Amino acid sequence: MSSELPARPTTRVVPKPRRVRFEMPTGTKRQHFVDGDLVMSHFVSTLSATFPEGEDFFIRSVRHFRDQISDPDLKAAVKGFIAQEATHRHQHSLLNQRLQEMGYPTEGIDRHIAKLLNRLEPRFSPEMNLAVTAALEHYTATFAEIILTSEEAQALIGDTEVRPILLWHAVEESEHKAVAFDVFQAIGGSERTRVRGMRFATVLLFLELVLQTTRSMAGDRAAYNPVRLVRSLRAFRHNPLFSPAAIQRFRSYTRPGFHPDDWDSAEILDRWTKELFDADGAQRVESNV
């Protein structure tokens, strides 16, 4: 991924809710479904486990300010954002049920995230919750666009049943990556609060991902094979999701005047929406999505 910022697009992407249905993993025993890799499989499972409650938090944070928005295009984008996030919540809940049956502790992680948000959300102002949402959307959009552009990331997710879910989710994260940010700007959110939201989101996200992935791996007998564990940890260090270019993109959020569309995703969206969906937003059967 190039570290150069292309020119910002001049038109707003309006997120489109889509009719989707996925085949869930069929294995009843533990499967390291991400290219057979121990750590990456637990990491992706953990990430999926955080989505249902996380997406609900995003929806609440944006919806709180919906009546304060006067721009009709942004109103339409908010409507699409909420619809997409609600579908993400549902689909990842279904996926998490299957991952739980495969031996991943998704139910416990989901309950933990719910309790964590119940404690933290009331402590912050609605503006700060929105700032945290916009920052976390920057992370998910970065992960998404790496998955959609990196051949190495494509190879990692392989051809299992999880691949179509990740590709669909990645496309929609890219589509609505600027919505929470634009709402934050529309309500007059300050740069100071925006940056504070990013710093808090960074600590919370990576602390929870490390802790919950470790928790997940602790219940996997394969994690106690030192050779396999060390080999998998070494591979994870070179994961494209955490490459120097990805880290530079994460950090770009705190640059003065930053906007998510500084990272232009028009070509990415054009390619993948044509590959995965029909013109009316329905899934292409031949893509197995």
Short mmCIF file of C-alpha atoms in Angstrom, two decimals:
data_model
loop_
_atom_site.label_atom_id
_atom_site.label_comp_id
_atom_site.label_asym_id
_atom_site.label_seq_id
_atom_site.Cartn_x
_atom_site.Cartn_y
_atom_site.Cartn_z
CA MET A 1 0.00 0.00 0.00
CA SER A 2 1.43 3.36 -1.03
CA SER A 3 2.05 5.88 1.73
CA GLU A 4 1.39 8.80 -0.65
CA LEU A 5 -1.96 10.53 -0.18
CA PRO A 6 -3.84 10.90 -3.48
CA ALA A 7 -6.14 13.81 -4.20
CA ARG A 8 -9.30 13.74 -2.11
CA PRO A 9 -12.40 12.78 -4.12
CA THR A 10 -15.02 15.48 -4.56
CA THR A 11 -18.15 13.30 -4.37
CA ARG A 12 -19.51 11.55 -1.27
CA VAL A 13 -19.89 7.78 -1.28
CA VAL A 14 -23.38 6.91 -0.05
CA PRO A 15 -23.32 3.48 1.66
CA LYS A 16 -25.71 0.94 0.17
CA PRO A 17 -27.41 -1.69 2.34
CA ARG A 18 -27.29 -5.05 0.58
CA ARG A 19 -29.13 -8.34 0.67
CA VAL A 20 -26.58 -10.89 1.79
CA ARG A 21 -26.56 -14.50 2.89
CA PHE A 22 -23.45 -16.53 3.61
CA GLU A 23 -22.50 -20.14 4.05
CA MET A 24 -21.07 -20.48 7.52
CA PRO A 25 -18.08 -22.72 8.36
CA THR A 26 -19.21 -26.34 8.65
CA GLY A 27 -16.45 -27.81 10.80
CA THR A 28 -17.39 -29.02 14.25
CA LYS A 29 -13.82 -29.32 15.51
CA ARG A 30 -11.22 -26.61 15.83
CA GLN A 31 -10.06 -25.36 12.48
CA HIS A 32 -7.39 -22.72 11.95
CA PHE A 33 -9.39 -21.25 9.13
CA VAL A 34 -7.03 -18.42 8.15
CA ASP A 35 -4.54 -20.25 5.96
CA GLY A 36 -4.10 -22.85 8.71
CA ASP A 37 -2.33 -20.24 10.82
CA LEU A 38 -2.72 -20.45 14.60
CA VAL A 39 -2.38 -16.82 15.68
CA MET A 40 -4.09 -15.23 12.69
CA SER A 41 -7.10 -17.56 13.02
CA HIS A 42 -7.55 -16.58 16.65
CA PHE A 43 -7.00 -12.89 15.81
CA VAL A 44 -9.68 -12.89 13.09
CA SER A 45 -12.06 -14.84 15.32
CA THR A 46 -11.50 -12.32 18.12
CA LEU A 47 -12.05 -9.41 15.75
CA SER A 48 -15.32 -10.97 14.58
CA ALA A 49 -16.39 -11.50 18.20
CA THR A 50 -16.02 -7.76 18.89
CA PHE A 51 -18.17 -6.68 15.95
CA PRO A 52 -21.77 -7.24 17.14
CA GLU A 53 -21.47 -5.04 20.23
CA GLY A 54 -18.98 -2.72 18.53
CA GLU A 55 -21.30 -2.12 15.56
CA ASP A 56 -24.16 -1.35 17.94
CA PHE A 57 -21.97 1.24 19.66
CA PHE A 58 -21.15 2.82 16.29
CA ILE A 59 -24.84 3.00 15.40
CA ARG A 60 -25.77 4.61 18.72
CA SER A 61 -22.95 7.14 18.47
CA VAL A 62 -23.95 8.31 14.98
CA ARG A 63 -27.72 8.06 15.45
CA HIS A 64 -27.53 10.35 18.50
CA PHE A 65 -26.74 13.28 16.18
CA ARG A 66 -28.91 12.30 13.23
CA ASP A 67 -31.48 15.05 13.85
CA GLN A 68 -28.74 17.70 13.89
CA ILE A 69 -27.70 16.99 10.30
CA SER A 70 -29.06 19.31 7.61
CA ASP A 71 -27.04 18.16 4.59
CA PRO A 72 -29.33 15.78 2.64
CA ASP A 73 -26.39 13.81 1.24
CA LEU A 74 -24.97 13.25 4.71
CA LYS A 75 -28.44 12.28 5.96
CA ALA A 76 -28.59 9.64 3.22
CA ALA A 77 -25.09 8.47 4.11
CA VAL A 78 -26.05 8.13 7.79
CA LYS A 79 -29.10 6.07 6.84
CA GLY A 80 -26.93 3.77 4.73
CA PHE A 81 -24.29 3.57 7.46
CA ILE A 82 -26.81 2.46 10.08
CA ALA A 83 -28.32 -0.13 7.72
CA GLN A 84 -24.91 -1.55 6.82
CA GLU A 85 -23.73 -1.71 10.41
CA ALA A 86 -26.94 -3.45 11.49
CA THR A 87 -26.37 -6.09 8.81
CA HIS A 88 -22.74 -6.50 9.89
CA ARG A 89 -23.91 -7.09 13.44
CA HIS A 90 -26.33 -9.80 12.33
CA GLN A 91 -23.95 -11.61 9.99
CA HIS A 92 -21.09 -11.61 12.48
CA SER A 93 -23.43 -12.90 15.17
CA LEU A 94 -24.19 -15.87 12.91
CA LEU A 95 -20.50 -16.36 12.16
CA ASN A 96 -19.59 -16.11 15.84
CA GLN A 97 -22.06 -18.88 16.67
CA ARG A 98 -20.23 -21.19 14.27
CA LEU A 99 -16.82 -20.12 15.52
CA GLN A 100 -17.95 -20.87 19.08
CA GLU A 101 -18.90 -24.38 17.97
CA MET A 102 -15.45 -24.73 16.39
CA GLY A 103 -13.78 -23.97 19.72
CA TYR A 104 -13.27 -20.20 19.61
CA PRO A 105 -14.60 -18.33 22.70
CA THR A 106 -16.63 -15.79 20.74
CA GLU A 107 -19.58 -15.80 23.16
CA GLY A 108 -17.39 -14.91 26.12
CA ILE A 109 -15.65 -12.14 24.19
CA ASP A 110 -19.01 -10.76 23.05
CA ARG A 111 -20.22 -10.61 26.66
CA HIS A 112 -16.97 -8.95 27.73
CA ILE A 113 -17.28 -6.24 25.06
CA ALA A 114 -20.91 -5.59 26.06
CA LYS A 115 -19.91 -5.11 29.71
CA LEU A 116 -16.94 -2.93 28.73
CA LEU A 117 -19.09 -0.63 26.61
CA ASN A 118 -21.77 -0.47 29.29
CA ARG A 119 -19.12 0.85 31.68
CA LEU A 120 -17.29 3.21 29.34
CA GLU A 121 -19.99 4.71 27.10
CA PRO A 122 -21.89 6.60 29.85
CA ARG A 123 -18.62 8.08 31.12
CA PHE A 124 -18.03 10.01 27.89
CA SER A 125 -19.99 12.78 26.22
CA PRO A 126 -21.94 11.91 23.04
CA GLU A 127 -19.37 13.97 21.11
CA MET A 128 -16.50 11.92 22.52
CA ASN A 129 -18.29 8.65 21.77
CA LEU A 130 -18.68 9.85 18.19
CA ALA A 131 -14.99 10.79 18.04
CA VAL A 132 -14.04 7.29 19.22
CA THR A 133 -16.40 5.79 16.63
CA ALA A 134 -14.83 7.85 13.82
CA ALA A 135 -11.35 6.74 14.96
CA LEU A 136 -12.29 3.07 15.14
CA GLU A 137 -13.86 3.37 11.68
CA HIS A 138 -10.46 4.55 10.46
CA TYR A 139 -8.92 1.34 11.77
CA THR A 140 -11.57 -0.92 10.30
CA ALA A 141 -11.37 0.87 6.94
CA THR A 142 -7.59 0.50 6.91
CA PHE A 143 -7.85 -3.22 7.68
CA ALA A 144 -10.56 -3.51 5.02
CA GLU A 145 -8.64 -1.81 2.25
CA ILE A 146 -5.52 -3.82 2.99
CA ILE A 147 -7.57 -6.99 2.64
CA LEU A 148 -8.98 -5.72 -0.66
CA THR A 149 -5.64 -4.60 -2.14
CA SER A 150 -2.93 -6.87 -0.72
CA GLU A 151 -2.21 -10.16 -2.49
CA GLU A 152 -0.62 -11.40 0.72
CA ALA A 153 -3.77 -10.60 2.70
CA GLN A 154 -5.88 -12.30 0.03
CA ALA A 155 -3.73 -15.41 0.35
CA LEU A 156 -4.06 -15.35 4.14
CA ILE A 157 -7.86 -15.44 4.18
CA GLY A 158 -7.78 -18.31 1.67
CA ASP A 159 -10.90 -19.83 0.10
CA THR A 160 -12.84 -20.97 3.17
CA GLU A 161 -16.42 -19.97 3.98
CA VAL A 162 -15.08 -17.01 6.00
CA ARG A 163 -13.55 -15.35 2.94
CA PRO A 164 -16.82 -14.04 1.38
CA ILE A 165 -17.92 -12.56 4.70
CA LEU A 166 -14.61 -10.75 5.14
CA LEU A 167 -14.64 -9.41 1.57
CA TRP A 168 -18.24 -8.16 1.83
CA HIS A 169 -17.57 -6.55 5.20
CA ALA A 170 -14.38 -4.97 3.87
CA VAL A 171 -16.19 -3.39 0.91
CA GLU A 172 -18.84 -1.85 3.13
CA GLU A 173 -16.30 -0.61 5.68
CA SER A 174 -14.54 1.17 2.85
CA GLU A 175 -17.83 2.61 1.59
CA HIS A 176 -18.84 4.15 4.90
CA LYS A 177 -15.43 4.97 6.35
CA ALA A 178 -16.07 8.74 6.32
CA VAL A 179 -19.65 8.84 7.63
CA ALA A 180 -18.99 9.04 11.38
CA PHE A 181 -16.12 11.47 10.69
CA ASP A 182 -18.36 13.72 8.59
CA VAL A 183 -21.07 13.68 11.24
CA PHE A 184 -18.45 14.66 13.82
CA GLN A 185 -17.41 17.60 11.67
CA ALA A 186 -21.04 18.55 10.94
CA ILE A 187 -21.85 18.93 14.64
CA GLY A 188 -18.79 21.12 15.16
CA GLY A 189 -16.54 18.56 16.82
CA SER A 190 -13.13 20.00 17.67
CA GLU A 191 -9.76 18.80 16.41
CA ARG A 192 -8.67 18.31 20.01
CA THR A 193 -11.57 15.94 20.72
CA ARG A 194 -11.01 14.14 17.42
CA VAL A 195 -7.36 13.42 18.28
CA ARG A 196 -8.22 12.49 21.86
CA GLY A 197 -10.78 10.06 20.50
CA MET A 198 -8.16 8.48 18.28
CA ARG A 199 -5.66 8.09 21.12
CA PHE A 200 -8.25 6.48 23.37
CA ALA A 201 -9.51 4.23 20.56
CA THR A 202 -5.95 3.10 19.77
CA VAL A 203 -5.21 2.06 23.34
CA LEU A 204 -8.58 0.37 23.78
CA LEU A 205 -8.55 -1.46 20.44
CA PHE A 206 -5.07 -2.93 20.60
CA LEU A 207 -5.20 -3.71 24.31
CA GLU A 208 -8.44 -5.62 23.85
CA LEU A 209 -7.26 -7.40 20.69
CA VAL A 210 -4.09 -8.58 22.42
CA LEU A 211 -5.85 -9.64 25.61
CA GLN A 212 -8.79 -11.37 23.93
CA THR A 213 -6.68 -13.09 21.26
CA THR A 214 -4.44 -14.41 24.05
CA ARG A 215 -7.54 -15.55 25.93
CA SER A 216 -8.78 -17.32 22.80
CA MET A 217 -5.45 -19.05 22.19
CA ALA A 218 -5.21 -20.17 25.82
CA GLY A 219 -8.04 -22.61 25.15
CA ASP A 220 -6.39 -24.09 22.05
CA ARG A 221 -4.13 -27.09 22.62
CA ALA A 222 -2.21 -26.22 19.45
CA ALA A 223 -1.01 -23.01 21.13
CA TYR A 224 1.01 -25.09 23.58
CA ASN A 225 3.18 -26.49 20.81
CA PRO A 226 6.20 -24.16 21.15
CA VAL A 227 7.46 -24.70 17.62
CA ARG A 228 4.11 -23.96 16.03
CA LEU A 229 3.45 -21.02 18.33
CA VAL A 230 6.79 -19.33 17.66
CA ARG A 231 6.48 -19.90 13.92
CA SER A 232 2.99 -18.40 13.91
CA LEU A 233 4.02 -15.39 16.02
CA ARG A 234 6.91 -14.69 13.65
CA ALA A 235 4.54 -14.81 10.69
CA PHE A 236 2.13 -12.48 12.47
CA ARG A 237 4.86 -9.86 12.84
CA HIS A 238 5.02 -9.66 9.05
CA ASN A 239 1.25 -9.56 8.60
CA PRO A 240 0.20 -6.94 6.00
CA LEU A 241 -2.41 -5.61 8.44
CA PHE A 242 0.43 -4.30 10.60
CA SER A 243 3.03 -3.44 7.99
CA PRO A 244 4.93 -0.13 8.15
CA ALA A 245 2.60 1.25 5.46
CA ALA A 246 -0.45 0.25 7.49
CA ILE A 247 0.98 1.83 10.63
CA GLN A 248 1.69 5.02 8.71
CA ARG A 249 -1.91 5.06 7.56
CA PHE A 250 -3.17 4.51 11.12
CA ARG A 251 -1.08 7.47 12.26
CA SER A 252 -2.24 9.74 9.45
CA TYR A 253 -5.51 10.21 11.33
CA THR A 254 -3.95 12.63 13.79
CA ARG A 255 -2.51 14.84 11.05
CA PRO A 256 -4.09 18.34 11.08
CA GLY A 257 -6.79 18.59 8.47
CA PHE A 258 -7.05 14.84 7.98
CA HIS A 259 -10.12 13.34 6.30
CA PRO A 260 -10.75 9.61 5.67
CA ASP A 261 -11.17 10.31 1.95
CA ASP A 262 -7.52 11.41 1.81
CA TRP A 263 -7.08 7.67 1.24
CA ASP A 264 -9.07 7.44 -1.98
CA SER A 265 -10.89 4.13 -2.28
CA ALA A 266 -12.82 4.82 -5.50
CA GLU A 267 -10.91 2.29 -7.61
CA ILE A 268 -11.06 -0.34 -4.86
CA LEU A 269 -14.82 0.04 -4.49
CA ASP A 270 -15.39 0.05 -8.24
CA ARG A 271 -13.48 -3.21 -8.66
CA TRP A 272 -14.97 -5.12 -5.74
CA THR A 273 -18.58 -3.98 -6.04
CA LYS A 274 -18.55 -5.16 -9.66
CA GLU A 275 -16.94 -8.45 -8.66
CA LEU A 276 -19.14 -9.22 -5.67
CA PHE A 277 -22.52 -7.62 -6.38
CA ASP A 278 -25.05 -7.05 -9.13
CA ALA A 279 -26.10 -3.53 -10.03
CA ASP A 280 -29.04 -3.67 -7.59
CA GLY A 281 -26.78 -4.67 -4.71
CA ALA A 282 -27.65 -8.36 -4.70
CA GLN A 283 -24.87 -10.89 -4.26
CA ARG A 284 -23.35 -12.54 -7.27
CA VAL A 285 -23.92 -16.26 -6.88
CA GLU A 286 -20.81 -17.10 -8.87
CA SER A 287 -18.61 -15.18 -6.42
CA ASN A 288 -19.70 -17.47 -3.56
CA VAL A 289 -20.35 -14.40 -1.45
#
